[in-house]
Coordinates of C-alpha atoms and ligand atoms in Angstrom, one line a residue:
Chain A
X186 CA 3.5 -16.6 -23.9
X187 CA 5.7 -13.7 -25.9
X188 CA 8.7 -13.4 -23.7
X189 CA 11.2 -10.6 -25.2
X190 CA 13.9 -8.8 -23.2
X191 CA 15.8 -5.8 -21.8
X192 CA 18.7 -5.3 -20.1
X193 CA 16.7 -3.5 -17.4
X194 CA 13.0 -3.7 -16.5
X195 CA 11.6 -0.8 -14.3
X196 CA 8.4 -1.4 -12.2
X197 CA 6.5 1.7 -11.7
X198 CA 6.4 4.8 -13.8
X199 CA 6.1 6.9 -10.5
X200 CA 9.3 9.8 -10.0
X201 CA 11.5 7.2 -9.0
X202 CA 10.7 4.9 -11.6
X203 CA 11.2 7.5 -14.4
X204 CA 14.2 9.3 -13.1
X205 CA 16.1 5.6 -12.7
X206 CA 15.4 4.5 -16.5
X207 CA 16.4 8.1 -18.2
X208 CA 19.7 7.7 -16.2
X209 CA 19.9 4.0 -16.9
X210 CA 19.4 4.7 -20.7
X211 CA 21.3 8.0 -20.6
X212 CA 24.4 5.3 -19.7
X213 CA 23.6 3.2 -23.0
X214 CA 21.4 0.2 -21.6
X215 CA 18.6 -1.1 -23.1
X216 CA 15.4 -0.5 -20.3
X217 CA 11.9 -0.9 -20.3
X218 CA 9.6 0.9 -17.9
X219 CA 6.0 -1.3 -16.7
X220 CA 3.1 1.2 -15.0
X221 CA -0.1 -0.8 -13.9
X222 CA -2.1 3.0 -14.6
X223 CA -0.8 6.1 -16.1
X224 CA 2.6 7.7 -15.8
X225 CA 3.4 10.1 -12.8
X226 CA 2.8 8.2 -10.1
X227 CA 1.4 9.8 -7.0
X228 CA 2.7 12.9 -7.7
X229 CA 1.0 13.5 -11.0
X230 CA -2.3 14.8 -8.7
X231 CA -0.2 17.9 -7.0
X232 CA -1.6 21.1 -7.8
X233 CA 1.6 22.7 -7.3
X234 CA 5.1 21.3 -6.4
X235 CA 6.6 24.0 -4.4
X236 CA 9.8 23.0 -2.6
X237 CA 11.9 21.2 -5.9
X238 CA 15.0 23.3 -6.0
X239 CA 15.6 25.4 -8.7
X240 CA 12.0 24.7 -10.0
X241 CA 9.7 27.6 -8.1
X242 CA 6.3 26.1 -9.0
X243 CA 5.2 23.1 -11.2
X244 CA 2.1 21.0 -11.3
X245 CA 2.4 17.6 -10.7
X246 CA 0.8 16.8 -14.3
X247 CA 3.4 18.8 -16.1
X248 CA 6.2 17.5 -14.0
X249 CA 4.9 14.0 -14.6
X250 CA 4.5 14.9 -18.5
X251 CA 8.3 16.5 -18.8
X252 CA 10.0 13.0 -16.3
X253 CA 8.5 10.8 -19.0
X254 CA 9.3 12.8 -22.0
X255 CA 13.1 12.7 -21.1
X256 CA 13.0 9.0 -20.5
X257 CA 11.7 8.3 -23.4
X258 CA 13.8 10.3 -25.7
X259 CA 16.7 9.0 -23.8
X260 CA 15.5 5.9 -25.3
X261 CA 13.1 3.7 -22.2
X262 CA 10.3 1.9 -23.8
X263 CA 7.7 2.9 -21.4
X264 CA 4.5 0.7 -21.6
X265 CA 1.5 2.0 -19.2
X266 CA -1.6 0.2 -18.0
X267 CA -0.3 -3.2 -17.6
X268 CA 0.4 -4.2 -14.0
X269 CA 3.4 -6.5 -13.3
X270 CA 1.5 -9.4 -11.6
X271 CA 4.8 -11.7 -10.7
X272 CA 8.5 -11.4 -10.8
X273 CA 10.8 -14.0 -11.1
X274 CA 14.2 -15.1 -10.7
X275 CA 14.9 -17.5 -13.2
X276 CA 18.9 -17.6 -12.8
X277 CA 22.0 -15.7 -12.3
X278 CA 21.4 -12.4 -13.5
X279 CA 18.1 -13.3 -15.4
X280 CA 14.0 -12.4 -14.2
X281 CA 11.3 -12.5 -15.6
X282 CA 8.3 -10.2 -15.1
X283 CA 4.9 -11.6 -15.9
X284 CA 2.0 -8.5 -17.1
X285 CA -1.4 -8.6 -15.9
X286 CA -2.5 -9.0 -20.0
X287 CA -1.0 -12.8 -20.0
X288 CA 2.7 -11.2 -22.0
X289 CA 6.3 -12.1 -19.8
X290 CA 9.0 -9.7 -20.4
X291 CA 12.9 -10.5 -19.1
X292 CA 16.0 -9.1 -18.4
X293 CA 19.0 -9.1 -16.4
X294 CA 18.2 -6.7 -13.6
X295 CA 15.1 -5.1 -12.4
X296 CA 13.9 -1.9 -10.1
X297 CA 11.4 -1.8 -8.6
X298 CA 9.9 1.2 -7.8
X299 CA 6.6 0.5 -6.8
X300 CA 5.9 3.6 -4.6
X301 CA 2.8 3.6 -2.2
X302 CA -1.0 2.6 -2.9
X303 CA -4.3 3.8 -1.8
X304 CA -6.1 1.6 1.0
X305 CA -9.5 1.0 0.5
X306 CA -12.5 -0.7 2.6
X307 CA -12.0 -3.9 1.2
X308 CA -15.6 -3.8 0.6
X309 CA -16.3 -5.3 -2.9
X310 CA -19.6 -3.1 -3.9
X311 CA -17.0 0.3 -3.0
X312 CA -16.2 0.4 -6.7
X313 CA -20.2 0.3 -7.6
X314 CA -20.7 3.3 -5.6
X315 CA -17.5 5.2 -6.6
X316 CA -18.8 8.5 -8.2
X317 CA -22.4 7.4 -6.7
X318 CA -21.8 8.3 -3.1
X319 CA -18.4 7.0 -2.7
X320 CA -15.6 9.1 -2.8
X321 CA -11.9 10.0 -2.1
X322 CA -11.8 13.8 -2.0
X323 CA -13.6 16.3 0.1
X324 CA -12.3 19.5 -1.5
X325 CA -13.3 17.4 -5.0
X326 CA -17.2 16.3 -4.7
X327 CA -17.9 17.6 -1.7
X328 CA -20.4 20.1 -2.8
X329 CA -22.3 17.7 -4.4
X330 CA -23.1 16.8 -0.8
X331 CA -24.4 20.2 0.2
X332 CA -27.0 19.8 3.4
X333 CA -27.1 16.0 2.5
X334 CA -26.1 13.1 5.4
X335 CA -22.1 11.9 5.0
X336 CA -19.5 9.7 6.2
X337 CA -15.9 10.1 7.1
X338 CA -14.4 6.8 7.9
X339 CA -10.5 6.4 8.2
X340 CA -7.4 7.9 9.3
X341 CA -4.6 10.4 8.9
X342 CA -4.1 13.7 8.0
X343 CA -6.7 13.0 5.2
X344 CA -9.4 12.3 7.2
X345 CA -9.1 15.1 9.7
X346 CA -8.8 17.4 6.7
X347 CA -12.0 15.9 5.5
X348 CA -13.6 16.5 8.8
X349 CA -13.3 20.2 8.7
X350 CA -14.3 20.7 5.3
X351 CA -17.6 18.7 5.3
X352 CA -18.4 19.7 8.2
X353 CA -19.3 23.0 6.8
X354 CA -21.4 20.7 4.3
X355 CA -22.9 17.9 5.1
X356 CA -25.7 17.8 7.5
X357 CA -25.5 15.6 9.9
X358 CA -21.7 14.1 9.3
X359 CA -20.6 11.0 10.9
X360 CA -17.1 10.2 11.6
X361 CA -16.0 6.6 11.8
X362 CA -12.4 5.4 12.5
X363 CA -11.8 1.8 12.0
X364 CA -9.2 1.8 14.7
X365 CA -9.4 1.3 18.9
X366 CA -11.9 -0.4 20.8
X367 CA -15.0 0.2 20.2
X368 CA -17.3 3.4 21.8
X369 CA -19.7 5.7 19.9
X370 CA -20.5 9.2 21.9
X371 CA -23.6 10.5 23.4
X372 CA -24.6 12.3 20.1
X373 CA -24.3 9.0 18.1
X374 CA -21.8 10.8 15.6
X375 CA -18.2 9.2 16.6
X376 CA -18.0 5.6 15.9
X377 CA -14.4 4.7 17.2
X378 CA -13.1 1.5 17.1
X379 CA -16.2 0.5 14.5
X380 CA -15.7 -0.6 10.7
X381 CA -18.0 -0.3 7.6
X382 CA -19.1 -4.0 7.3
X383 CA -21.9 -3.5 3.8
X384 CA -22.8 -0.4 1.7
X385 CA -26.5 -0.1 0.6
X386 CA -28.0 1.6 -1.8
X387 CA -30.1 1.4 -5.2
X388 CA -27.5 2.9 -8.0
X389 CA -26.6 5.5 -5.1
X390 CA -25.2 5.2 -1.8
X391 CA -28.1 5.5 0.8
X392 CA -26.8 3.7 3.6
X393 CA -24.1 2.4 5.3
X394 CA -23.6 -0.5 8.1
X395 CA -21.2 -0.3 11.1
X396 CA -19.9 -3.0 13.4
X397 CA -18.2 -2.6 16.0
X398 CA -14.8 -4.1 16.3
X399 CA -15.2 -6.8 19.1
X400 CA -18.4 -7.6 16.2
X401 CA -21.3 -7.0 19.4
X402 CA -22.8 -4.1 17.9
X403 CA -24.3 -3.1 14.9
X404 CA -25.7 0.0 13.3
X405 CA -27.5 1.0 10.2
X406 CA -26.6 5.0 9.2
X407 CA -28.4 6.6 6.5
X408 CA -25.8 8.7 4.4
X409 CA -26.0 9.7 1.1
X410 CA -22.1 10.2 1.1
X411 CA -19.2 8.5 2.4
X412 CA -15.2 9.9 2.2
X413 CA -13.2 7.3 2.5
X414 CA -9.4 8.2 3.9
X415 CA -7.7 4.9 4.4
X416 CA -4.4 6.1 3.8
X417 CA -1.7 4.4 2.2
X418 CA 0.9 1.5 2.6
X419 CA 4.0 0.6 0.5
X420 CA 3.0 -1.7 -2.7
X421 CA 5.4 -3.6 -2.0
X422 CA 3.7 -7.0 -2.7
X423 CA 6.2 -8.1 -5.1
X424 CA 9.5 -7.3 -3.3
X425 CA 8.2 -9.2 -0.5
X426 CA 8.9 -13.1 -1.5
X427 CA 12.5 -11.9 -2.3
X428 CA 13.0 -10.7 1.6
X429 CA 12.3 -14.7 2.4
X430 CA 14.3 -16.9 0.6
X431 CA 16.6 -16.6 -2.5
X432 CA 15.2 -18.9 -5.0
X433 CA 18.7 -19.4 -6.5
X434 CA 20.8 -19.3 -3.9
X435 CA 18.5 -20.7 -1.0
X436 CA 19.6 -17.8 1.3
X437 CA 17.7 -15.3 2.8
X438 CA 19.0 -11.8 2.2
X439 CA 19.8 -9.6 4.8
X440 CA 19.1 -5.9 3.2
X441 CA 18.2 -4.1 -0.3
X442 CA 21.9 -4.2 -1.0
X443 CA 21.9 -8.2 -0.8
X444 CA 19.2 -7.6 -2.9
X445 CA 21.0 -5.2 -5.4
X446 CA 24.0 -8.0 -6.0
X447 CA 21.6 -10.3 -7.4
X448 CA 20.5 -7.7 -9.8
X449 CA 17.0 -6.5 -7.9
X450 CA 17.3 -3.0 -6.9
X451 CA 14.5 -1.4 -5.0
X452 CA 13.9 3.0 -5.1
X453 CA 12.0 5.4 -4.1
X454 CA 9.5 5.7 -2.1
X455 CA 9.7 1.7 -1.6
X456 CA 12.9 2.6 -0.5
X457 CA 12.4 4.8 2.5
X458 CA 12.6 8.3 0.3
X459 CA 9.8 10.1 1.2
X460 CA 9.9 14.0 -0.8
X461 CA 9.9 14.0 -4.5
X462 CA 13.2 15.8 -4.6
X463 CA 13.9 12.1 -2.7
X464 CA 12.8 10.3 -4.9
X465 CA 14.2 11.7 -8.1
X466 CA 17.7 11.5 -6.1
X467 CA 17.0 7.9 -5.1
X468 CA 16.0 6.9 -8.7
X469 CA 19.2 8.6 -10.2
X470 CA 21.4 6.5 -7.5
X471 CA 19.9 3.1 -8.5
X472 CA 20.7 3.8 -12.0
X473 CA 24.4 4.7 -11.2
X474 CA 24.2 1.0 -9.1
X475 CA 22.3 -0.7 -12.5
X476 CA 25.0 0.3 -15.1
X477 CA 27.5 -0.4 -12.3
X478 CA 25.8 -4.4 -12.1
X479 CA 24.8 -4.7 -16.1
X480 CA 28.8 -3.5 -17.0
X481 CA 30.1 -5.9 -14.4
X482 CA 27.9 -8.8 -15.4
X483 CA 28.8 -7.8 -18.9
X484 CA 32.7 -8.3 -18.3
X485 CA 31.6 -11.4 -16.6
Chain B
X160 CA -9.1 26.5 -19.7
X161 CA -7.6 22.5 -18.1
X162 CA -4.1 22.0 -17.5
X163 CA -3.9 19.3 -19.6
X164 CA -2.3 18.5 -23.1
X165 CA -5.9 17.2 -24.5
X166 CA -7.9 19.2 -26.8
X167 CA -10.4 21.6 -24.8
X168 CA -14.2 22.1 -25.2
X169 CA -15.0 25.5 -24.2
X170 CA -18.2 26.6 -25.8
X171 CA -21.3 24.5 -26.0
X172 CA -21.7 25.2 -29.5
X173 CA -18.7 23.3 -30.0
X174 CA -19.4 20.4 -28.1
X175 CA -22.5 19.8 -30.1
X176 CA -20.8 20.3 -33.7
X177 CA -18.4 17.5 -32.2
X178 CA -20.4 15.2 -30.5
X179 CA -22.7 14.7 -33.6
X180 CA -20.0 14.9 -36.5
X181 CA -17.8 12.5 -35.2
X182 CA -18.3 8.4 -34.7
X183 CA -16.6 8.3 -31.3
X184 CA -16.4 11.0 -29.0
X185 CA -14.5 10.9 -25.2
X186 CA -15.7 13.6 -23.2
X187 CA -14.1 14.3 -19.6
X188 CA -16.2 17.2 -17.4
X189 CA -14.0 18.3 -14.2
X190 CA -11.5 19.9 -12.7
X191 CA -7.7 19.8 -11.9
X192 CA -8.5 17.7 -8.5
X193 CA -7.1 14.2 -7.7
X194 CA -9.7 12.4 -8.7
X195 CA -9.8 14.0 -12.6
X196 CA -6.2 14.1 -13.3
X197 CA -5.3 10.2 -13.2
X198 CA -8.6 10.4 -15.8
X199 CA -7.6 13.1 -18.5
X200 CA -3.6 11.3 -17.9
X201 CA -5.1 8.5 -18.8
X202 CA -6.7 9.9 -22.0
X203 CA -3.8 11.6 -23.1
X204 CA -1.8 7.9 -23.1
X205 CA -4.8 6.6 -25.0
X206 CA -4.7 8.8 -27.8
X207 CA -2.3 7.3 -30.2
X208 CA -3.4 4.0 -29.5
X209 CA -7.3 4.9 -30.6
X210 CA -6.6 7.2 -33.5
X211 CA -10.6 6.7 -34.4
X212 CA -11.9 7.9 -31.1
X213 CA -12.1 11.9 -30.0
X214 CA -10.4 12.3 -26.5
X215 CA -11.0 15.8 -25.2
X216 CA -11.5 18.1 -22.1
X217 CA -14.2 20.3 -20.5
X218 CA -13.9 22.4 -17.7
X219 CA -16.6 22.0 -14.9
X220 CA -17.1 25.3 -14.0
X221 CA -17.7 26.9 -17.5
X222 CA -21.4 27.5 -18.8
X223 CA -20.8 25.2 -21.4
X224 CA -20.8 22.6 -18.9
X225 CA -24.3 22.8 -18.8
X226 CA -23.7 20.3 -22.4
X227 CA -22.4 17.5 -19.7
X228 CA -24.0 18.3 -16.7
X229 CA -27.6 18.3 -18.0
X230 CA -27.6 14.8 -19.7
X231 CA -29.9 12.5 -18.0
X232 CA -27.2 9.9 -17.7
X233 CA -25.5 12.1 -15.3
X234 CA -27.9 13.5 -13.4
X235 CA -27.5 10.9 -10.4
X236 CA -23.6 11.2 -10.3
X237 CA -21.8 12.5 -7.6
X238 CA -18.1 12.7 -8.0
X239 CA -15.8 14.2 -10.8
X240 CA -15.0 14.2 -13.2
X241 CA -18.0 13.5 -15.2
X242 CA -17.2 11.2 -18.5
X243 CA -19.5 10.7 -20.9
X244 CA -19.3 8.3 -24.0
X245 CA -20.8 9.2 -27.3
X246 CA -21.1 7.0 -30.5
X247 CA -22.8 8.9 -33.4
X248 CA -24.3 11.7 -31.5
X249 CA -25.7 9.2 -28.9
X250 CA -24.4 8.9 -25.3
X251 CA -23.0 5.4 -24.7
X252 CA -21.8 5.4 -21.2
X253 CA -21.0 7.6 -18.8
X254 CA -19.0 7.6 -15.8
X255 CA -18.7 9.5 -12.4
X256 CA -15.3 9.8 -10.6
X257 CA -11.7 8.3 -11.2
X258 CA -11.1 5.6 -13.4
X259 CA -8.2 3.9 -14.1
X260 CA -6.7 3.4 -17.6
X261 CA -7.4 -0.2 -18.1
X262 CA -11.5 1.1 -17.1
X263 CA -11.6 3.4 -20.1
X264 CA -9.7 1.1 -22.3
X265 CA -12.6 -1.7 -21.5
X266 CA -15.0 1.0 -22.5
X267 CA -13.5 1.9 -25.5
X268 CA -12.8 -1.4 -26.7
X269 CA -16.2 -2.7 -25.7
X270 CA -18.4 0.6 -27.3
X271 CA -16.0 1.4 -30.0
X272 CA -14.6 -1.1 -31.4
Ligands
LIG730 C1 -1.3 14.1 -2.8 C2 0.2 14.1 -2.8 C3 0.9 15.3 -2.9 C4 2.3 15.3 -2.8 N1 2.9 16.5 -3.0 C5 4.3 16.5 -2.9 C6 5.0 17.8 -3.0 O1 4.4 18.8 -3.2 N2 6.3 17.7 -2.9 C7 7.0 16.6 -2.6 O2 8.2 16.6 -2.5 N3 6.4 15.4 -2.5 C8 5.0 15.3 -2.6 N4 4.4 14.1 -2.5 C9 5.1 12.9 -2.4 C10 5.6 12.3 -3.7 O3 4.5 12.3 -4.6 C11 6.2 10.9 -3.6 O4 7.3 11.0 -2.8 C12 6.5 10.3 -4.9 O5 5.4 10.3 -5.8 C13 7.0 8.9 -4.7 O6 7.5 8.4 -5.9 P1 7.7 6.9 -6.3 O7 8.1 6.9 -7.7 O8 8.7 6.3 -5.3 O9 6.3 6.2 -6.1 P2 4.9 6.6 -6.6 O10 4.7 8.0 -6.9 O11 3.9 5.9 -5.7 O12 4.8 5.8 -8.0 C14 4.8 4.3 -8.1 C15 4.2 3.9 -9.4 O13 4.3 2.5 -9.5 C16 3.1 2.0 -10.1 N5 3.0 0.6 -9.7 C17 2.8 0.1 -8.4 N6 2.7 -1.3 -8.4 C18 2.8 -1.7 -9.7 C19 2.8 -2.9 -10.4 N7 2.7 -4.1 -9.7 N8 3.0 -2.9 -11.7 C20 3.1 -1.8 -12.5 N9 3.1 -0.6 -11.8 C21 3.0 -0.5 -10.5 C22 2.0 2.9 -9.5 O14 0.9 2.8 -10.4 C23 2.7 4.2 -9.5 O15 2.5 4.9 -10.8 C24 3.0 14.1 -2.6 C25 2.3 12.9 -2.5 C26 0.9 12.9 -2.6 C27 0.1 11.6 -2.5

């Protein structure tokens, strides 16, 4: 396995992610940024960013393109499309990062900055039918649906968003929500408190099936379309085993700020900032509390 | 035109003289919606790295579209963008909707290699 190192590693190339490393290299350390897709992070996909100050509009893509320019000429190594699969703590002031292509990387601190992620059915043919029925975006595909049966299953703002556009489009639409106990109304339409248990189809989506969530009823629906608005939960998957127990120490630590003394600093939106303005400031902080860590561990 | 830093196809003409002068062409069909971005992003990252392949752009909603969106391989998709592989004038694969970077990388380094 190559192993090679860094003062700092960065996890996620998101707003947070790339405002902490051009800081954190602006200060004179050595950093490396890990993105399991593209650079940007979620806000890569804004039409236009509206309430930045001093910025009146922006697109998210240009944003995203300009963030990872300035890390990068500050210096950050920024390596996209490998997903950080494990992190370790091998010692004081040492992890290690294991990549999703079978490559380790290590350094003396880390940040995570993980952001959210999409939820999905959990169904494993969804992928198959991605593109072929499935999708994530009403305003995006949904004309290909035009007088054609759909399905809205999920949650949020999303969904309800969903609801109103394709209902001008889709004939008929169904509406499923995952969540409640279970009831469908008089016109067959609502499915509350029902999940999407299998997707048919031959190449395209041409059905879907529903059970209900106390699993006594079942129902086939013929759709040709299906919008799936899960919403979104932290990724936050590999912050979690460090919120047990210290593998070091043997303690359990009691906040992100435990965290931050053993050299694992967590930003963002993984860290409670929610607007991108937020972010950015949250991602600039950690890198003021990284060069304070790496100069300390430095004088030893 | 595509907000994007990828070259643009924006007459048919064009996308003929390139898809059957070149070895490898990349060709993304869609718009500036959430499910196209994360694709031409991903493109633009993958440019350096395969040097032999064309990576460009096309706008949905110009008549030269019609290049794209009149291929049989496409005729069943139902989600943007709309990618289509080419390898000496011949369409490859094709693709409907978002894909990740490590997707197109598997389909460059399995049709292109
Ligand atoms: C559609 C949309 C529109 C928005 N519009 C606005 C707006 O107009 N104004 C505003 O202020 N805010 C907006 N926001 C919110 C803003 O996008 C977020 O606050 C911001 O993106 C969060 O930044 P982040 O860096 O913390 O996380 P994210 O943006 O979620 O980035 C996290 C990154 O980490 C990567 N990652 C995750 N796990 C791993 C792993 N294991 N290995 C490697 N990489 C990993 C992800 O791929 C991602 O690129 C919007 C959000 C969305 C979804």
């Amino acid at each position: 396995m190559d192993a090679s190192t860094t003062e700092c590693i960065i996890i996620g190339a998101g707003p947070a992610g790339l405002s902490a490393a051009m800081q954190i290299a602006a200060r004179g350390h050595s950093c490396t940024v890990i993105e399991g897709n593209v650079s940007g992070g979620h806000i890569v996909v804004t039409a236009a960013i509206m309430d930045y100050p001093g910025i009146e509009t922006i697109s998210g893509y240009a944003f995203s393109a300009i963030l990872l320019k300035q890390a990068q000429s500050n210096g950050v190594a920024v390596k996209t499309g490998h997903k950080a699969i494990s992190l370790i703590r091998t010692g004081q002031n040492r992890y290690t990062v294991n990549l999703d292509d079978g490559t380790a990387l290590s350094s003396q601190c880390v940040v995570l900055a993980t952001g959210l992620r999409s939820v999905n059915t959990g169904l494993p043919e969804e992928s198959d039918f991605s593109g072929r029925g499935v999708s994530y975006c009403a305003e995006c595909d949904g004309f290909f649906f035009k007088n054609k049966p759909v399905a809205i299953y999920g949650k949020g703002d999303g969904f309800a968003e969903a609801v109103e556009s394709l209902s001008l489009i889709g004939k008929p639409t169904y509406h499923v929500y995952p969540s409640g106990s279970p009831s469908a109304d008089a016109t067959g339409s609502t499915f509350e408190g029902w999940r999407i248990a299998a997707l048919e189809g031959d190449g395209n989506l041409s059905a879907i099936h529903l059970e209900s969530n106390d699993r006594k009823q079942k129902r086939k629906i013929e759709v040709e379309g299906l919008f799936v608005y899960m919403g979104k939960e932290p990724a936050d998957e590999l912050l979690k085993p460090f919120l047990t127990t210290d593998a070091v120490t043997n303690m359990r630590p009691l906040s992100y700020h435990d965290l931050a003394r053993t050299g694992l600093f967590v930003s963002g939106h993984l860290a409670e900032a929610e607007t991108l303005i937020e972010v950015c400031a949250s991602g600039v902080s950690t890198a003021g509390q990284v060069s304070k860590y790496l100069q300390k561990i430095e004088k030893g | 035109m595509l907000g994007t830093n990828l070259e643009h196809l924006e007459q048919k003409e064009d996308a003929e003289t390139l898809v059957n002068g070149s070895e490898n062409v990349m060709i993304s069909c869609g718009r500036m919606g959430p499910m196209c971005i994360p694709v031409y992003a991903a493109m633009e990252d993958l440019e350096k790295e395969y040097p032999h392949i064309k990576l460009v752009d096309m706008d949905f909603d110009i008549p030269a579209a019609s290049f794209i969106k009149s291929l049989p391989e496409c005729s069943s998709f139902m989600g943007l963008p709309f990618t289509v592989y080419f390898k000496n004038g011949k369409v490859v694969e094709a693709t409907s909707s978002i894909q990740s970077k490590e997707q197109i990388k598997e389909i460059l380094d399995h049709k292109f290699n």
